[in-house]
mmCIF file with all atom_site columns, C-alpha atoms in Angstrom:
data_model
loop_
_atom_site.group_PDB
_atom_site.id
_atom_site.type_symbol
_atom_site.label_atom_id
_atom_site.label_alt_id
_atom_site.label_comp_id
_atom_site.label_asym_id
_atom_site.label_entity_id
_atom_site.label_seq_id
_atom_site.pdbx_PDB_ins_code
_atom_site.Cartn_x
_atom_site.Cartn_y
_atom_site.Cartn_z
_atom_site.occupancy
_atom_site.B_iso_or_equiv
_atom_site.pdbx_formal_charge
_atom_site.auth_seq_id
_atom_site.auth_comp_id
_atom_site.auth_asym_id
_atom_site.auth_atom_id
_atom_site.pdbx_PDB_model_num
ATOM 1   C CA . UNK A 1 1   ? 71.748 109.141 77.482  1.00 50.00 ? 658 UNK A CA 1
ATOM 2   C CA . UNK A 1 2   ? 75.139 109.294 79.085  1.00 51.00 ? 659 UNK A CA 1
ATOM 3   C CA . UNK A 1 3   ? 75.650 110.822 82.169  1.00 51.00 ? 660 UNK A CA 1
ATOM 4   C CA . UNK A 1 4   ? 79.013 112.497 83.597  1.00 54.00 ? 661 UNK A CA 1
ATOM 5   C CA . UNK A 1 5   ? 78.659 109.420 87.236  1.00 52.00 ? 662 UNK A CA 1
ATOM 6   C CA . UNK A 1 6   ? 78.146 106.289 84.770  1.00 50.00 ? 663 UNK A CA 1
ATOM 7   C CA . UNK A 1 7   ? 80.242 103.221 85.679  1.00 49.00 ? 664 UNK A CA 1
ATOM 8   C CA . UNK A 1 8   ? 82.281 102.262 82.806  1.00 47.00 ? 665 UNK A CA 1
ATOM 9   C CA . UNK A 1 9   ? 83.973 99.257  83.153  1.00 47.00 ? 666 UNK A CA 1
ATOM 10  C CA . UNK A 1 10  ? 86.043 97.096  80.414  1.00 49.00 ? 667 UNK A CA 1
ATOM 11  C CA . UNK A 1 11  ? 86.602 93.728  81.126  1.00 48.00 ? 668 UNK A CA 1
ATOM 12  C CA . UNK A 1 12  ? 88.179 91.716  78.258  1.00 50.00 ? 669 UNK A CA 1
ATOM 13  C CA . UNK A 1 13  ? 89.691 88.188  77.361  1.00 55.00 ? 670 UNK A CA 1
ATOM 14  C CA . UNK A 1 14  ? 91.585 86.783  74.549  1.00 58.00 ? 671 UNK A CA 1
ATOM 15  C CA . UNK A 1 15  ? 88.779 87.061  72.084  1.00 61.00 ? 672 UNK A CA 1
ATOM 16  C CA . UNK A 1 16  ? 86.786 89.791  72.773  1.00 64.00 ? 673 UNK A CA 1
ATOM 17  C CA . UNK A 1 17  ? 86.401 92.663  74.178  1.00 64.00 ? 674 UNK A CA 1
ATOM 18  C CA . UNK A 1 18  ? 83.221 94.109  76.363  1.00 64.00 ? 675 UNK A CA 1
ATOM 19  C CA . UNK A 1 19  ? 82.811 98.003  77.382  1.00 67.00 ? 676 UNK A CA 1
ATOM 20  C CA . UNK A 1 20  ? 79.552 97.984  80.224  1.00 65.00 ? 677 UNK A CA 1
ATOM 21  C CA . UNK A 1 21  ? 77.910 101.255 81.035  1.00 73.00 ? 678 UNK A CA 1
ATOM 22  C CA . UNK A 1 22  ? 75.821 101.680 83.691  1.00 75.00 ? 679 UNK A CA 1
ATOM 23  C CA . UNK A 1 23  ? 74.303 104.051 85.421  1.00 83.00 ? 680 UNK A CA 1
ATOM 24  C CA . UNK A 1 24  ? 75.379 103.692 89.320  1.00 85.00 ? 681 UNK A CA 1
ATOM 25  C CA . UNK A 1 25  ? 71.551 104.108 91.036  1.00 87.00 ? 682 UNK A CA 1
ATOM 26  C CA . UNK A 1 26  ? 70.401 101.554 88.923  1.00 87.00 ? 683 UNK A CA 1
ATOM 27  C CA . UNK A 1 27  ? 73.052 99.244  89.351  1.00 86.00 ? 684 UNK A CA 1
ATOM 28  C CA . UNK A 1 28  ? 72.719 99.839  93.170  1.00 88.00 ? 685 UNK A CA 1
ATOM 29  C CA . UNK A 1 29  ? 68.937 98.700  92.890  1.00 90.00 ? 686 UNK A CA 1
ATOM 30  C CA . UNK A 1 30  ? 69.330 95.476  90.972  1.00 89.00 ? 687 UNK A CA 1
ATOM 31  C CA . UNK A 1 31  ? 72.271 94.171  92.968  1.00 89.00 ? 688 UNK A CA 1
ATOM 32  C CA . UNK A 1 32  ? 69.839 94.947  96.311  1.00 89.00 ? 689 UNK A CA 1
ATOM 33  C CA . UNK A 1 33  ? 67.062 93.207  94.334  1.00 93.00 ? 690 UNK A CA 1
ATOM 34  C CA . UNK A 1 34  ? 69.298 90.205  93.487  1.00 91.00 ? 691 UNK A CA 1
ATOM 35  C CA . UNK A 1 35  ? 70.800 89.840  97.152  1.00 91.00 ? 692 UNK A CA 1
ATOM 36  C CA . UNK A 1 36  ? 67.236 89.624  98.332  1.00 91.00 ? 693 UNK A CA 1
ATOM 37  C CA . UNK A 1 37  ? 66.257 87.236  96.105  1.00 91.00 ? 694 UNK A CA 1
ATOM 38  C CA . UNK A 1 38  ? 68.755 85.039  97.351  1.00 91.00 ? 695 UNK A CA 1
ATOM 39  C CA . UNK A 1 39  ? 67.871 86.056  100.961 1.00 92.00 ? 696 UNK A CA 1
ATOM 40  C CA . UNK A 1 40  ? 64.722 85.212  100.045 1.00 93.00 ? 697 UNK A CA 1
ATOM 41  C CA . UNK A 1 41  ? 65.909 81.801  99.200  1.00 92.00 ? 698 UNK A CA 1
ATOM 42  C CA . UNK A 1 42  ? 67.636 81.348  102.113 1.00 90.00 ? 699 UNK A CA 1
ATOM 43  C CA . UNK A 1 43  ? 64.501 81.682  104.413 1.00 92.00 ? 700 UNK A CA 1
ATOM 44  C CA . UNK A 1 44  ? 62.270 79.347  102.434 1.00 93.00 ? 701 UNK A CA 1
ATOM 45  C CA . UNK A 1 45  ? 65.259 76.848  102.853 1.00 91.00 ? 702 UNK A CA 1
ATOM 46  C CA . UNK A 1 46  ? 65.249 77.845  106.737 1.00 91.00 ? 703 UNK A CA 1
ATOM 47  C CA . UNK A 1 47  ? 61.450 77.484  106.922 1.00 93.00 ? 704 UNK A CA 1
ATOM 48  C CA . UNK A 1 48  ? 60.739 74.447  104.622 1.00 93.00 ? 705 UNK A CA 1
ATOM 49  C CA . UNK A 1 49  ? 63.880 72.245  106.241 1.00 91.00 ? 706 UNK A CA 1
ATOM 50  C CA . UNK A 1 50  ? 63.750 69.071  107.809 1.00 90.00 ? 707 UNK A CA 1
ATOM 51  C CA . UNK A 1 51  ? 67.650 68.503  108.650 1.00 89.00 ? 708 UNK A CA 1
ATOM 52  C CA . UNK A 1 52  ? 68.479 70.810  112.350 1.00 89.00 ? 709 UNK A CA 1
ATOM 53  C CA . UNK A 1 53  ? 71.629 71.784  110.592 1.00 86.00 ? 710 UNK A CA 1
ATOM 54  C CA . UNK A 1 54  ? 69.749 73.754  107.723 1.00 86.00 ? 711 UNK A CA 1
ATOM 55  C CA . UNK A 1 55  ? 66.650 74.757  109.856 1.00 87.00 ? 712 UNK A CA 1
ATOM 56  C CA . UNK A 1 56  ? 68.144 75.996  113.375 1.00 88.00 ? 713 UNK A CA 1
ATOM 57  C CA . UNK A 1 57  ? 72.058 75.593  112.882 1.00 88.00 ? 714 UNK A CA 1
ATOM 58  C CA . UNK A 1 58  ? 71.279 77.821  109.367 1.00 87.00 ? 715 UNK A CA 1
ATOM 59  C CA . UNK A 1 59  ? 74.424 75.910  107.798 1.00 85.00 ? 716 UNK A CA 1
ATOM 60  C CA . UNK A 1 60  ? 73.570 76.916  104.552 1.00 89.00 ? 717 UNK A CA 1
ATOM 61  C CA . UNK A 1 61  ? 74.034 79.615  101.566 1.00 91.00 ? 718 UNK A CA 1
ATOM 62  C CA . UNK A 1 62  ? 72.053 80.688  98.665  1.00 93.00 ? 719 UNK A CA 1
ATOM 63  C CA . UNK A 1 63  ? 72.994 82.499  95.463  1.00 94.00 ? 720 UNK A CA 1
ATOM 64  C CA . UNK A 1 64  ? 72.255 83.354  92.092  1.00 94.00 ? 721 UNK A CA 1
ATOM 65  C CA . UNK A 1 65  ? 74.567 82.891  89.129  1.00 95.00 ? 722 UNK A CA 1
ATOM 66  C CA . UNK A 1 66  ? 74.950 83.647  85.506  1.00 95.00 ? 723 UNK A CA 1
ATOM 67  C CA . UNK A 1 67  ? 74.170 81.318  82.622  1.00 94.00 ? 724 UNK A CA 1
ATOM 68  C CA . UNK A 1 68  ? 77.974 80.643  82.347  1.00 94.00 ? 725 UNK A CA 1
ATOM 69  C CA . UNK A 1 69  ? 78.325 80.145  86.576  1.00 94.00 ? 726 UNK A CA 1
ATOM 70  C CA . UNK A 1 70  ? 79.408 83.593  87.156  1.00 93.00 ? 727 UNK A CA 1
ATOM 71  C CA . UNK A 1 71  ? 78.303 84.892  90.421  1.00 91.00 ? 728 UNK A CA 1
ATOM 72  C CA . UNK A 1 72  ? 75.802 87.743  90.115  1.00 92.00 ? 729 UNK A CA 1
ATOM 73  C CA . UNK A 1 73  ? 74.918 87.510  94.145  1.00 90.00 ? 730 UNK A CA 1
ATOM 74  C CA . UNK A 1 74  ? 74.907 85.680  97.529  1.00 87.00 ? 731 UNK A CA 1
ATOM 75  C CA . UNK A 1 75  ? 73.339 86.164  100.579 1.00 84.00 ? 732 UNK A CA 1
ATOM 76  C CA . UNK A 1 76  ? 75.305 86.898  103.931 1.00 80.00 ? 733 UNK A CA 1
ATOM 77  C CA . UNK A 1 77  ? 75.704 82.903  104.837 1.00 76.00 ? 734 UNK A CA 1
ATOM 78  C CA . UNK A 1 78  ? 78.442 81.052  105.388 1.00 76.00 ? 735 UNK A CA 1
ATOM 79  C CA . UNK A 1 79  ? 81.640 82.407  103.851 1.00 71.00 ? 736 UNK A CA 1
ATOM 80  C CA . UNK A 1 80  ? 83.270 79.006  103.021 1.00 70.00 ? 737 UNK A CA 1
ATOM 81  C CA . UNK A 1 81  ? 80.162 77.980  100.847 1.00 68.00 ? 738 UNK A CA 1
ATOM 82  C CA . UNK A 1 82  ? 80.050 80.872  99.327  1.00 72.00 ? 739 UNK A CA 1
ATOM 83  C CA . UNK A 1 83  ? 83.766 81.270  98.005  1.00 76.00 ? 740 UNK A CA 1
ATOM 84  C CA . UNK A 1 84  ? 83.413 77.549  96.389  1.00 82.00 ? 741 UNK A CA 1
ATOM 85  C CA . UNK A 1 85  ? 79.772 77.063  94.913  1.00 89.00 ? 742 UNK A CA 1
ATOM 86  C CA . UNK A 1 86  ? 80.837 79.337  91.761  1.00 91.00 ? 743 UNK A CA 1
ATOM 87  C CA . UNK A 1 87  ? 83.295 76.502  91.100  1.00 92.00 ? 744 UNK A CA 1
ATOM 88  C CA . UNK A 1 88  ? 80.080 73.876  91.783  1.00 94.00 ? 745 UNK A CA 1
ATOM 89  C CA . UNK A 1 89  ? 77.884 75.829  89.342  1.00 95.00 ? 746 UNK A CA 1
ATOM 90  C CA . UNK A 1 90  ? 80.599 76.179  86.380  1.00 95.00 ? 747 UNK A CA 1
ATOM 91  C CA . UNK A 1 91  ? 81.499 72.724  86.604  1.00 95.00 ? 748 UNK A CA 1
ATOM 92  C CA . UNK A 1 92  ? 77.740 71.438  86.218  1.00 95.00 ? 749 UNK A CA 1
ATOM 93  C CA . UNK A 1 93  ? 77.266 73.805  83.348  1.00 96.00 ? 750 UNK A CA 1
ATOM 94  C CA . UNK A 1 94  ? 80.824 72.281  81.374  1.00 95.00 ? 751 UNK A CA 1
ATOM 95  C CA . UNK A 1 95  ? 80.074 68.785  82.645  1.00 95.00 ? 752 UNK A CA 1
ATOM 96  C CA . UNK A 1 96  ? 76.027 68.485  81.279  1.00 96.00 ? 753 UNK A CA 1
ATOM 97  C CA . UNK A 1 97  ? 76.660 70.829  77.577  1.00 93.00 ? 754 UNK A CA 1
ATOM 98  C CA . UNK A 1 98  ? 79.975 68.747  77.366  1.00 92.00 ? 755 UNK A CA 1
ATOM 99  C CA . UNK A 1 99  ? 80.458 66.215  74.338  1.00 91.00 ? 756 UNK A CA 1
ATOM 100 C CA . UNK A 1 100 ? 78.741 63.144  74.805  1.00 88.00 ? 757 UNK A CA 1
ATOM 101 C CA . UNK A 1 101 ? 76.560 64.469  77.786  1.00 91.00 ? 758 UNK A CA 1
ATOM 102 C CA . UNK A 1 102 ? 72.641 65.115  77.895  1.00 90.00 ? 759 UNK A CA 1
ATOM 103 C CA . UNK A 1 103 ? 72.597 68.708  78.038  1.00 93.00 ? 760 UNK A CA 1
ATOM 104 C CA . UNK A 1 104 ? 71.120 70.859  80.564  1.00 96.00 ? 761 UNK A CA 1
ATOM 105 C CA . UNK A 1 105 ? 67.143 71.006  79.973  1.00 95.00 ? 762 UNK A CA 1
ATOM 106 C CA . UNK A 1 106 ? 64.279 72.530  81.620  1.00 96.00 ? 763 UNK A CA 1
ATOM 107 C CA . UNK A 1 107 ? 63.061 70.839  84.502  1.00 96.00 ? 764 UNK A CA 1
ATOM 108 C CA . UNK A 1 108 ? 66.783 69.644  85.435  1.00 97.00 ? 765 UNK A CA 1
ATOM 109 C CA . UNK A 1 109 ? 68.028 69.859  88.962  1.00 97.00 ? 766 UNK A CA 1
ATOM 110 C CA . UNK A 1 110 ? 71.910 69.092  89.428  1.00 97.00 ? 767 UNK A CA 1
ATOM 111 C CA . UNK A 1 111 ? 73.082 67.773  92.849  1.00 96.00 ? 768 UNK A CA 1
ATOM 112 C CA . UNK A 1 112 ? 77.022 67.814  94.098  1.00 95.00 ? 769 UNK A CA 1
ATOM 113 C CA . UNK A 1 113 ? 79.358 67.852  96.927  1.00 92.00 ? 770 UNK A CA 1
ATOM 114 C CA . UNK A 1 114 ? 82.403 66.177  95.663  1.00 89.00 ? 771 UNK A CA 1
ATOM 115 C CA . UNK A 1 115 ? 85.229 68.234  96.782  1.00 87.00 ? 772 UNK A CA 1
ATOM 116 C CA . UNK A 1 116 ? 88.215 68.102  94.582  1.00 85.00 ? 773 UNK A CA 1
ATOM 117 C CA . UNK A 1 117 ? 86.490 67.395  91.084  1.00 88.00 ? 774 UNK A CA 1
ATOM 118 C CA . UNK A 1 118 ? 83.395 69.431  91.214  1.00 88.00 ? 775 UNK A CA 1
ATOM 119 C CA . UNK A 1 119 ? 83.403 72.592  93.368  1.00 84.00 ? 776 UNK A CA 1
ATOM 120 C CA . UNK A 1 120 ? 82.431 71.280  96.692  1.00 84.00 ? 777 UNK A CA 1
ATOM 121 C CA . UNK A 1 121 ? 83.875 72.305  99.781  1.00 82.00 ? 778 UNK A CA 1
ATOM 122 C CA . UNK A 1 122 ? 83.768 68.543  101.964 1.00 83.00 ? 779 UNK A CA 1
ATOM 123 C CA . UNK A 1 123 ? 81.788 66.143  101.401 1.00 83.00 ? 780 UNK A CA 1
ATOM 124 C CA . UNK A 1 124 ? 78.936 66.945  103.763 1.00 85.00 ? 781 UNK A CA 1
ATOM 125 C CA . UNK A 1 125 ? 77.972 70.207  102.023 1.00 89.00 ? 782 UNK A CA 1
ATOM 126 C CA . UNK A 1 126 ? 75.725 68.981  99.417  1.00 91.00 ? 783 UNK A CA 1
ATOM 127 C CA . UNK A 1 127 ? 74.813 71.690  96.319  1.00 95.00 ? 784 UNK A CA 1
ATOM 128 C CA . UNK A 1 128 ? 71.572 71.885  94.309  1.00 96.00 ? 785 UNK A CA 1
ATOM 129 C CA . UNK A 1 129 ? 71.695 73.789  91.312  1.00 97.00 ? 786 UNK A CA 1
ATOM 130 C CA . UNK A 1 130 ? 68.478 74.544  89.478  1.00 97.00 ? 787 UNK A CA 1
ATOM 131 C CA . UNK A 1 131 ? 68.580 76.138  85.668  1.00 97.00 ? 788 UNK A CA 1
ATOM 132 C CA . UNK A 1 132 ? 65.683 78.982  85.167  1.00 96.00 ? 789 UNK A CA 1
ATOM 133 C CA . UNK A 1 133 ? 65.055 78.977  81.819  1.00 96.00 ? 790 UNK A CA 1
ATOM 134 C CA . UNK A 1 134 ? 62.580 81.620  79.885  1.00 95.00 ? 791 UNK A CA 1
ATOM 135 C CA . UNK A 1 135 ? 61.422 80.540  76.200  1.00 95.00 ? 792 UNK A CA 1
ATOM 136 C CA . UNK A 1 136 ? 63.567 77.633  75.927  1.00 93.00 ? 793 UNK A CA 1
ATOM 137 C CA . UNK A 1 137 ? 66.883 79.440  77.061  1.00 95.00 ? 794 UNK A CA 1
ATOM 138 C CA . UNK A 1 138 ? 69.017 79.580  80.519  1.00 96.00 ? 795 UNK A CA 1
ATOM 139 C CA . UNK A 1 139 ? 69.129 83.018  81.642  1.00 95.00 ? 796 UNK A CA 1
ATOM 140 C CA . UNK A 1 140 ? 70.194 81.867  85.224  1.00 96.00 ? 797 UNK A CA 1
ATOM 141 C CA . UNK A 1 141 ? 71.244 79.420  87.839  1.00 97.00 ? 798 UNK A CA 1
ATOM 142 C CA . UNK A 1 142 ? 69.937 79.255  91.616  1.00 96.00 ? 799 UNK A CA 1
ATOM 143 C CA . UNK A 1 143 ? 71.918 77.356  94.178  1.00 95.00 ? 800 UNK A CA 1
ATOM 144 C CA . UNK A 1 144 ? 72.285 76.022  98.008  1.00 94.00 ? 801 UNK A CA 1
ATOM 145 C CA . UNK A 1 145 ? 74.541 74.414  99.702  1.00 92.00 ? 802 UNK A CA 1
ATOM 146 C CA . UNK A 1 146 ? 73.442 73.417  102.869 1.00 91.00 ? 803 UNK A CA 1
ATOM 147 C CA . UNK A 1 147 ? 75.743 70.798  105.363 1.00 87.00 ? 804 UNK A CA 1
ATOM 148 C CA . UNK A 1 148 ? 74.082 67.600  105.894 1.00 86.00 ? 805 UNK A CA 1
ATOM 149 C CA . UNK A 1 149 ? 75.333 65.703  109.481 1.00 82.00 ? 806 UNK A CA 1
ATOM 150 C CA . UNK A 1 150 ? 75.775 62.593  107.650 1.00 83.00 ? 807 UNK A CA 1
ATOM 151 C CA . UNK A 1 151 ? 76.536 61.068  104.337 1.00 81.00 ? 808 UNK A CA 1
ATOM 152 C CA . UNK A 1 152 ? 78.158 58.105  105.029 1.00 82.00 ? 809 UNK A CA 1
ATOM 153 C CA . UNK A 1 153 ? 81.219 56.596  105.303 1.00 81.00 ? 810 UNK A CA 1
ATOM 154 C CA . UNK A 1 154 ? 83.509 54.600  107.922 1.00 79.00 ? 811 UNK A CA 1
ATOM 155 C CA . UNK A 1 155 ? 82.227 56.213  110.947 1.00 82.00 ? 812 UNK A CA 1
ATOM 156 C CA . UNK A 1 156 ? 79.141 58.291  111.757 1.00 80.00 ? 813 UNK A CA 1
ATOM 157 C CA . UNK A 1 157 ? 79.206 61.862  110.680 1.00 74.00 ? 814 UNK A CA 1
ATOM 158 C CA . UNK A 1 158 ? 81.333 61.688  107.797 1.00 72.00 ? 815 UNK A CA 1
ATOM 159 C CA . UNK A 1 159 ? 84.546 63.409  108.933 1.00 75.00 ? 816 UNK A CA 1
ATOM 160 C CA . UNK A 1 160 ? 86.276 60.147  109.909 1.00 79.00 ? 817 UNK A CA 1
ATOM 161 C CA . UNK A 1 161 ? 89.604 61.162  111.969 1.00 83.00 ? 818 UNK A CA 1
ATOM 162 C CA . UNK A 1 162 ? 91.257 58.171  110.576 1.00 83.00 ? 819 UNK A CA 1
ATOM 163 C CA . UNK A 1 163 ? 90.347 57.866  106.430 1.00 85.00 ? 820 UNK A CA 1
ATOM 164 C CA . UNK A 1 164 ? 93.415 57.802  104.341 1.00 87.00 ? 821 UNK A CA 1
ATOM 165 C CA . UNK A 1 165 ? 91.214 58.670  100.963 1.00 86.00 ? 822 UNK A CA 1
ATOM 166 C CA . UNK A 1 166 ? 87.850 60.737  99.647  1.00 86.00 ? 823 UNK A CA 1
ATOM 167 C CA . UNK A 1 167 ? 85.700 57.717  99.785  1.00 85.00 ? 824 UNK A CA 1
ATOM 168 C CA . UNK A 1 168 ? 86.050 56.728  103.687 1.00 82.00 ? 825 UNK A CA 1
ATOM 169 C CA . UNK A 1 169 ? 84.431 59.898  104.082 1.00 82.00 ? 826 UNK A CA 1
ATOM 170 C CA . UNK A 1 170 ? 81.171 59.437  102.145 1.00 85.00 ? 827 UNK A CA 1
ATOM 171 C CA . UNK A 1 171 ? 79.272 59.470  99.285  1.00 88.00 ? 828 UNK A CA 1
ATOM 172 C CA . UNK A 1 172 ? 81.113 61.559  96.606  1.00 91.00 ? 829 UNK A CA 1
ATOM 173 C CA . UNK A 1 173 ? 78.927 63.118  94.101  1.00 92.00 ? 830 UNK A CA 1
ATOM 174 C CA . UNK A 1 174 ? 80.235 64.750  91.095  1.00 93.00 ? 831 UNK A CA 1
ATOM 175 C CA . UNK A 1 175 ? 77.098 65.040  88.964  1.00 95.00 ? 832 UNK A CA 1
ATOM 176 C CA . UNK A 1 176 ? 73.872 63.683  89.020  1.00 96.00 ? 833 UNK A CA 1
ATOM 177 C CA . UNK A 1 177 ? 70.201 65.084  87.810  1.00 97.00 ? 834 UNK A CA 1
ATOM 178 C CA . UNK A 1 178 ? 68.296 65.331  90.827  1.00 97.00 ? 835 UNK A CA 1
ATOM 179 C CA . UNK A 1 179 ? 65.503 65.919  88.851  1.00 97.00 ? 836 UNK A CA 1
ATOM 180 C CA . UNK A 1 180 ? 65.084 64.995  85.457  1.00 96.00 ? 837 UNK A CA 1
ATOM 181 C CA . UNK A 1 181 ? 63.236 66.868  82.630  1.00 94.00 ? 838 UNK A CA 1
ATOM 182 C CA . UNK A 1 182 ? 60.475 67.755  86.168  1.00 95.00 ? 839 UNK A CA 1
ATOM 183 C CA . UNK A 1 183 ? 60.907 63.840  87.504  1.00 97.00 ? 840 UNK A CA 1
ATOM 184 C CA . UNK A 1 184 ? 62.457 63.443  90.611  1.00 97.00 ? 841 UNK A CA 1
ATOM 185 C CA . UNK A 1 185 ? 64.969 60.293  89.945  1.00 96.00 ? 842 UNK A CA 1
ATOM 186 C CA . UNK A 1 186 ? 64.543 58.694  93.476  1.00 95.00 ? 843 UNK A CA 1
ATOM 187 C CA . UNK A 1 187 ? 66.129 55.599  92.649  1.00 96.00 ? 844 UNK A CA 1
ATOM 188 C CA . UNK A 1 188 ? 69.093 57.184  91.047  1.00 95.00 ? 845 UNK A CA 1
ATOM 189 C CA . UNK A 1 189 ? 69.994 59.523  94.214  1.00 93.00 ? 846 UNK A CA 1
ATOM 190 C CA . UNK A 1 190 ? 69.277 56.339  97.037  1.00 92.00 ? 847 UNK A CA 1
ATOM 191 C CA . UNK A 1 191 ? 71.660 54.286  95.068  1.00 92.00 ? 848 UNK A CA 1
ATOM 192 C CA . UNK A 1 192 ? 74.122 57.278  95.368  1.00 90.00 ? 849 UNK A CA 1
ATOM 193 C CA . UNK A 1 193 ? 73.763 57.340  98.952  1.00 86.00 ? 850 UNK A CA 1
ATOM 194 C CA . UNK A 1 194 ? 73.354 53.785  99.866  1.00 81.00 ? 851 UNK A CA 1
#
């Protein structure tokens, strides 16, 4: 049923071409629902945290993206995280269904922070990105970025005055599965940060 105050909206690209119609009270509700969600997130992050930066200093953002890496909604955290992790999240999803690569499946968990090849915004702010897959599809990403006061490098908190390149600064990571088809790959992420 159409109604006279329905959002229409056109968005298009080279090959196709998309007319959404919505009504504006429902599309009002589910963008409140999704920003809570990823409120949501952002206190169990708060509450389950062991780093002072996540748990007191609340450097951290949540949000929830498309199955492409489109944003569909953040929570109210910290602007700078915010404006790159869309970046993060698109480049995981090209990097894992590219050719040659394993492919995103359930129980995956992608990890990041490297600045200049995979959405990150320094090195310090490390992203998880988690797939949420119903009947063997993705219908959605979840994702945090939280800032970590150390992650290597030639001096102790990882934003050496004097470093002349990326790696002086830290460990770089521009994809790795966190978690595994549900294992956590321990080994895999130490070496990283070693």
């Amino acid at each position: 049923k159409k109604h006279e105050d329905d959002v229409h909206m056109d968005t298009s690209n080279e090959d196709q071409k998309v007319e959404i119609k919505e009504d504006p009270v429902q599309l009002s509700i589910f963008a409140h629902r999704f920003m809570g969600i990823a409120e949501q997130m952002g206190r169990t992050l708060a509450r389950t945290a062991i780093s002072v930066n996540i748990k007191e200093r609340l450097d951290f953002s949540c949000a929830l993206f498309t199955n492409d890496g489109g944003l569909v909604a953040n929570a109210p955290h910290i602007p700078v995280h915010l404006g790159a992790m869309q970046s993060a999240v698109r480049f995981q999803v090209e990097y894992w269904n590219s050719e040659g690569r394993e492919g995103i499946n359930e129980g995956d968990v992608f990890v990041s922070n490297h600045p200049q090849l995979a959405g990150g915004s320094h090195l310090p702010d490390i992203t998880v990105i988690t797939p949420v897959f119903h009947e063997g599809k993705i219908l959605f990403f979840v994702a945090s970025r939280g800032h970590h006061s150390d992650i290597g490098g030639i001096s102790p908190g990882s934003m050496p005055p004097h470093s002349t390149n990326l790696e002086e600064e830290g460990a770089r990571i521009v994809a790795f599965k966190l978690v595994k088809n549900g294992k956590f790959q321990e080994e895999g992420i130490t070496d990283i940060l070693v």
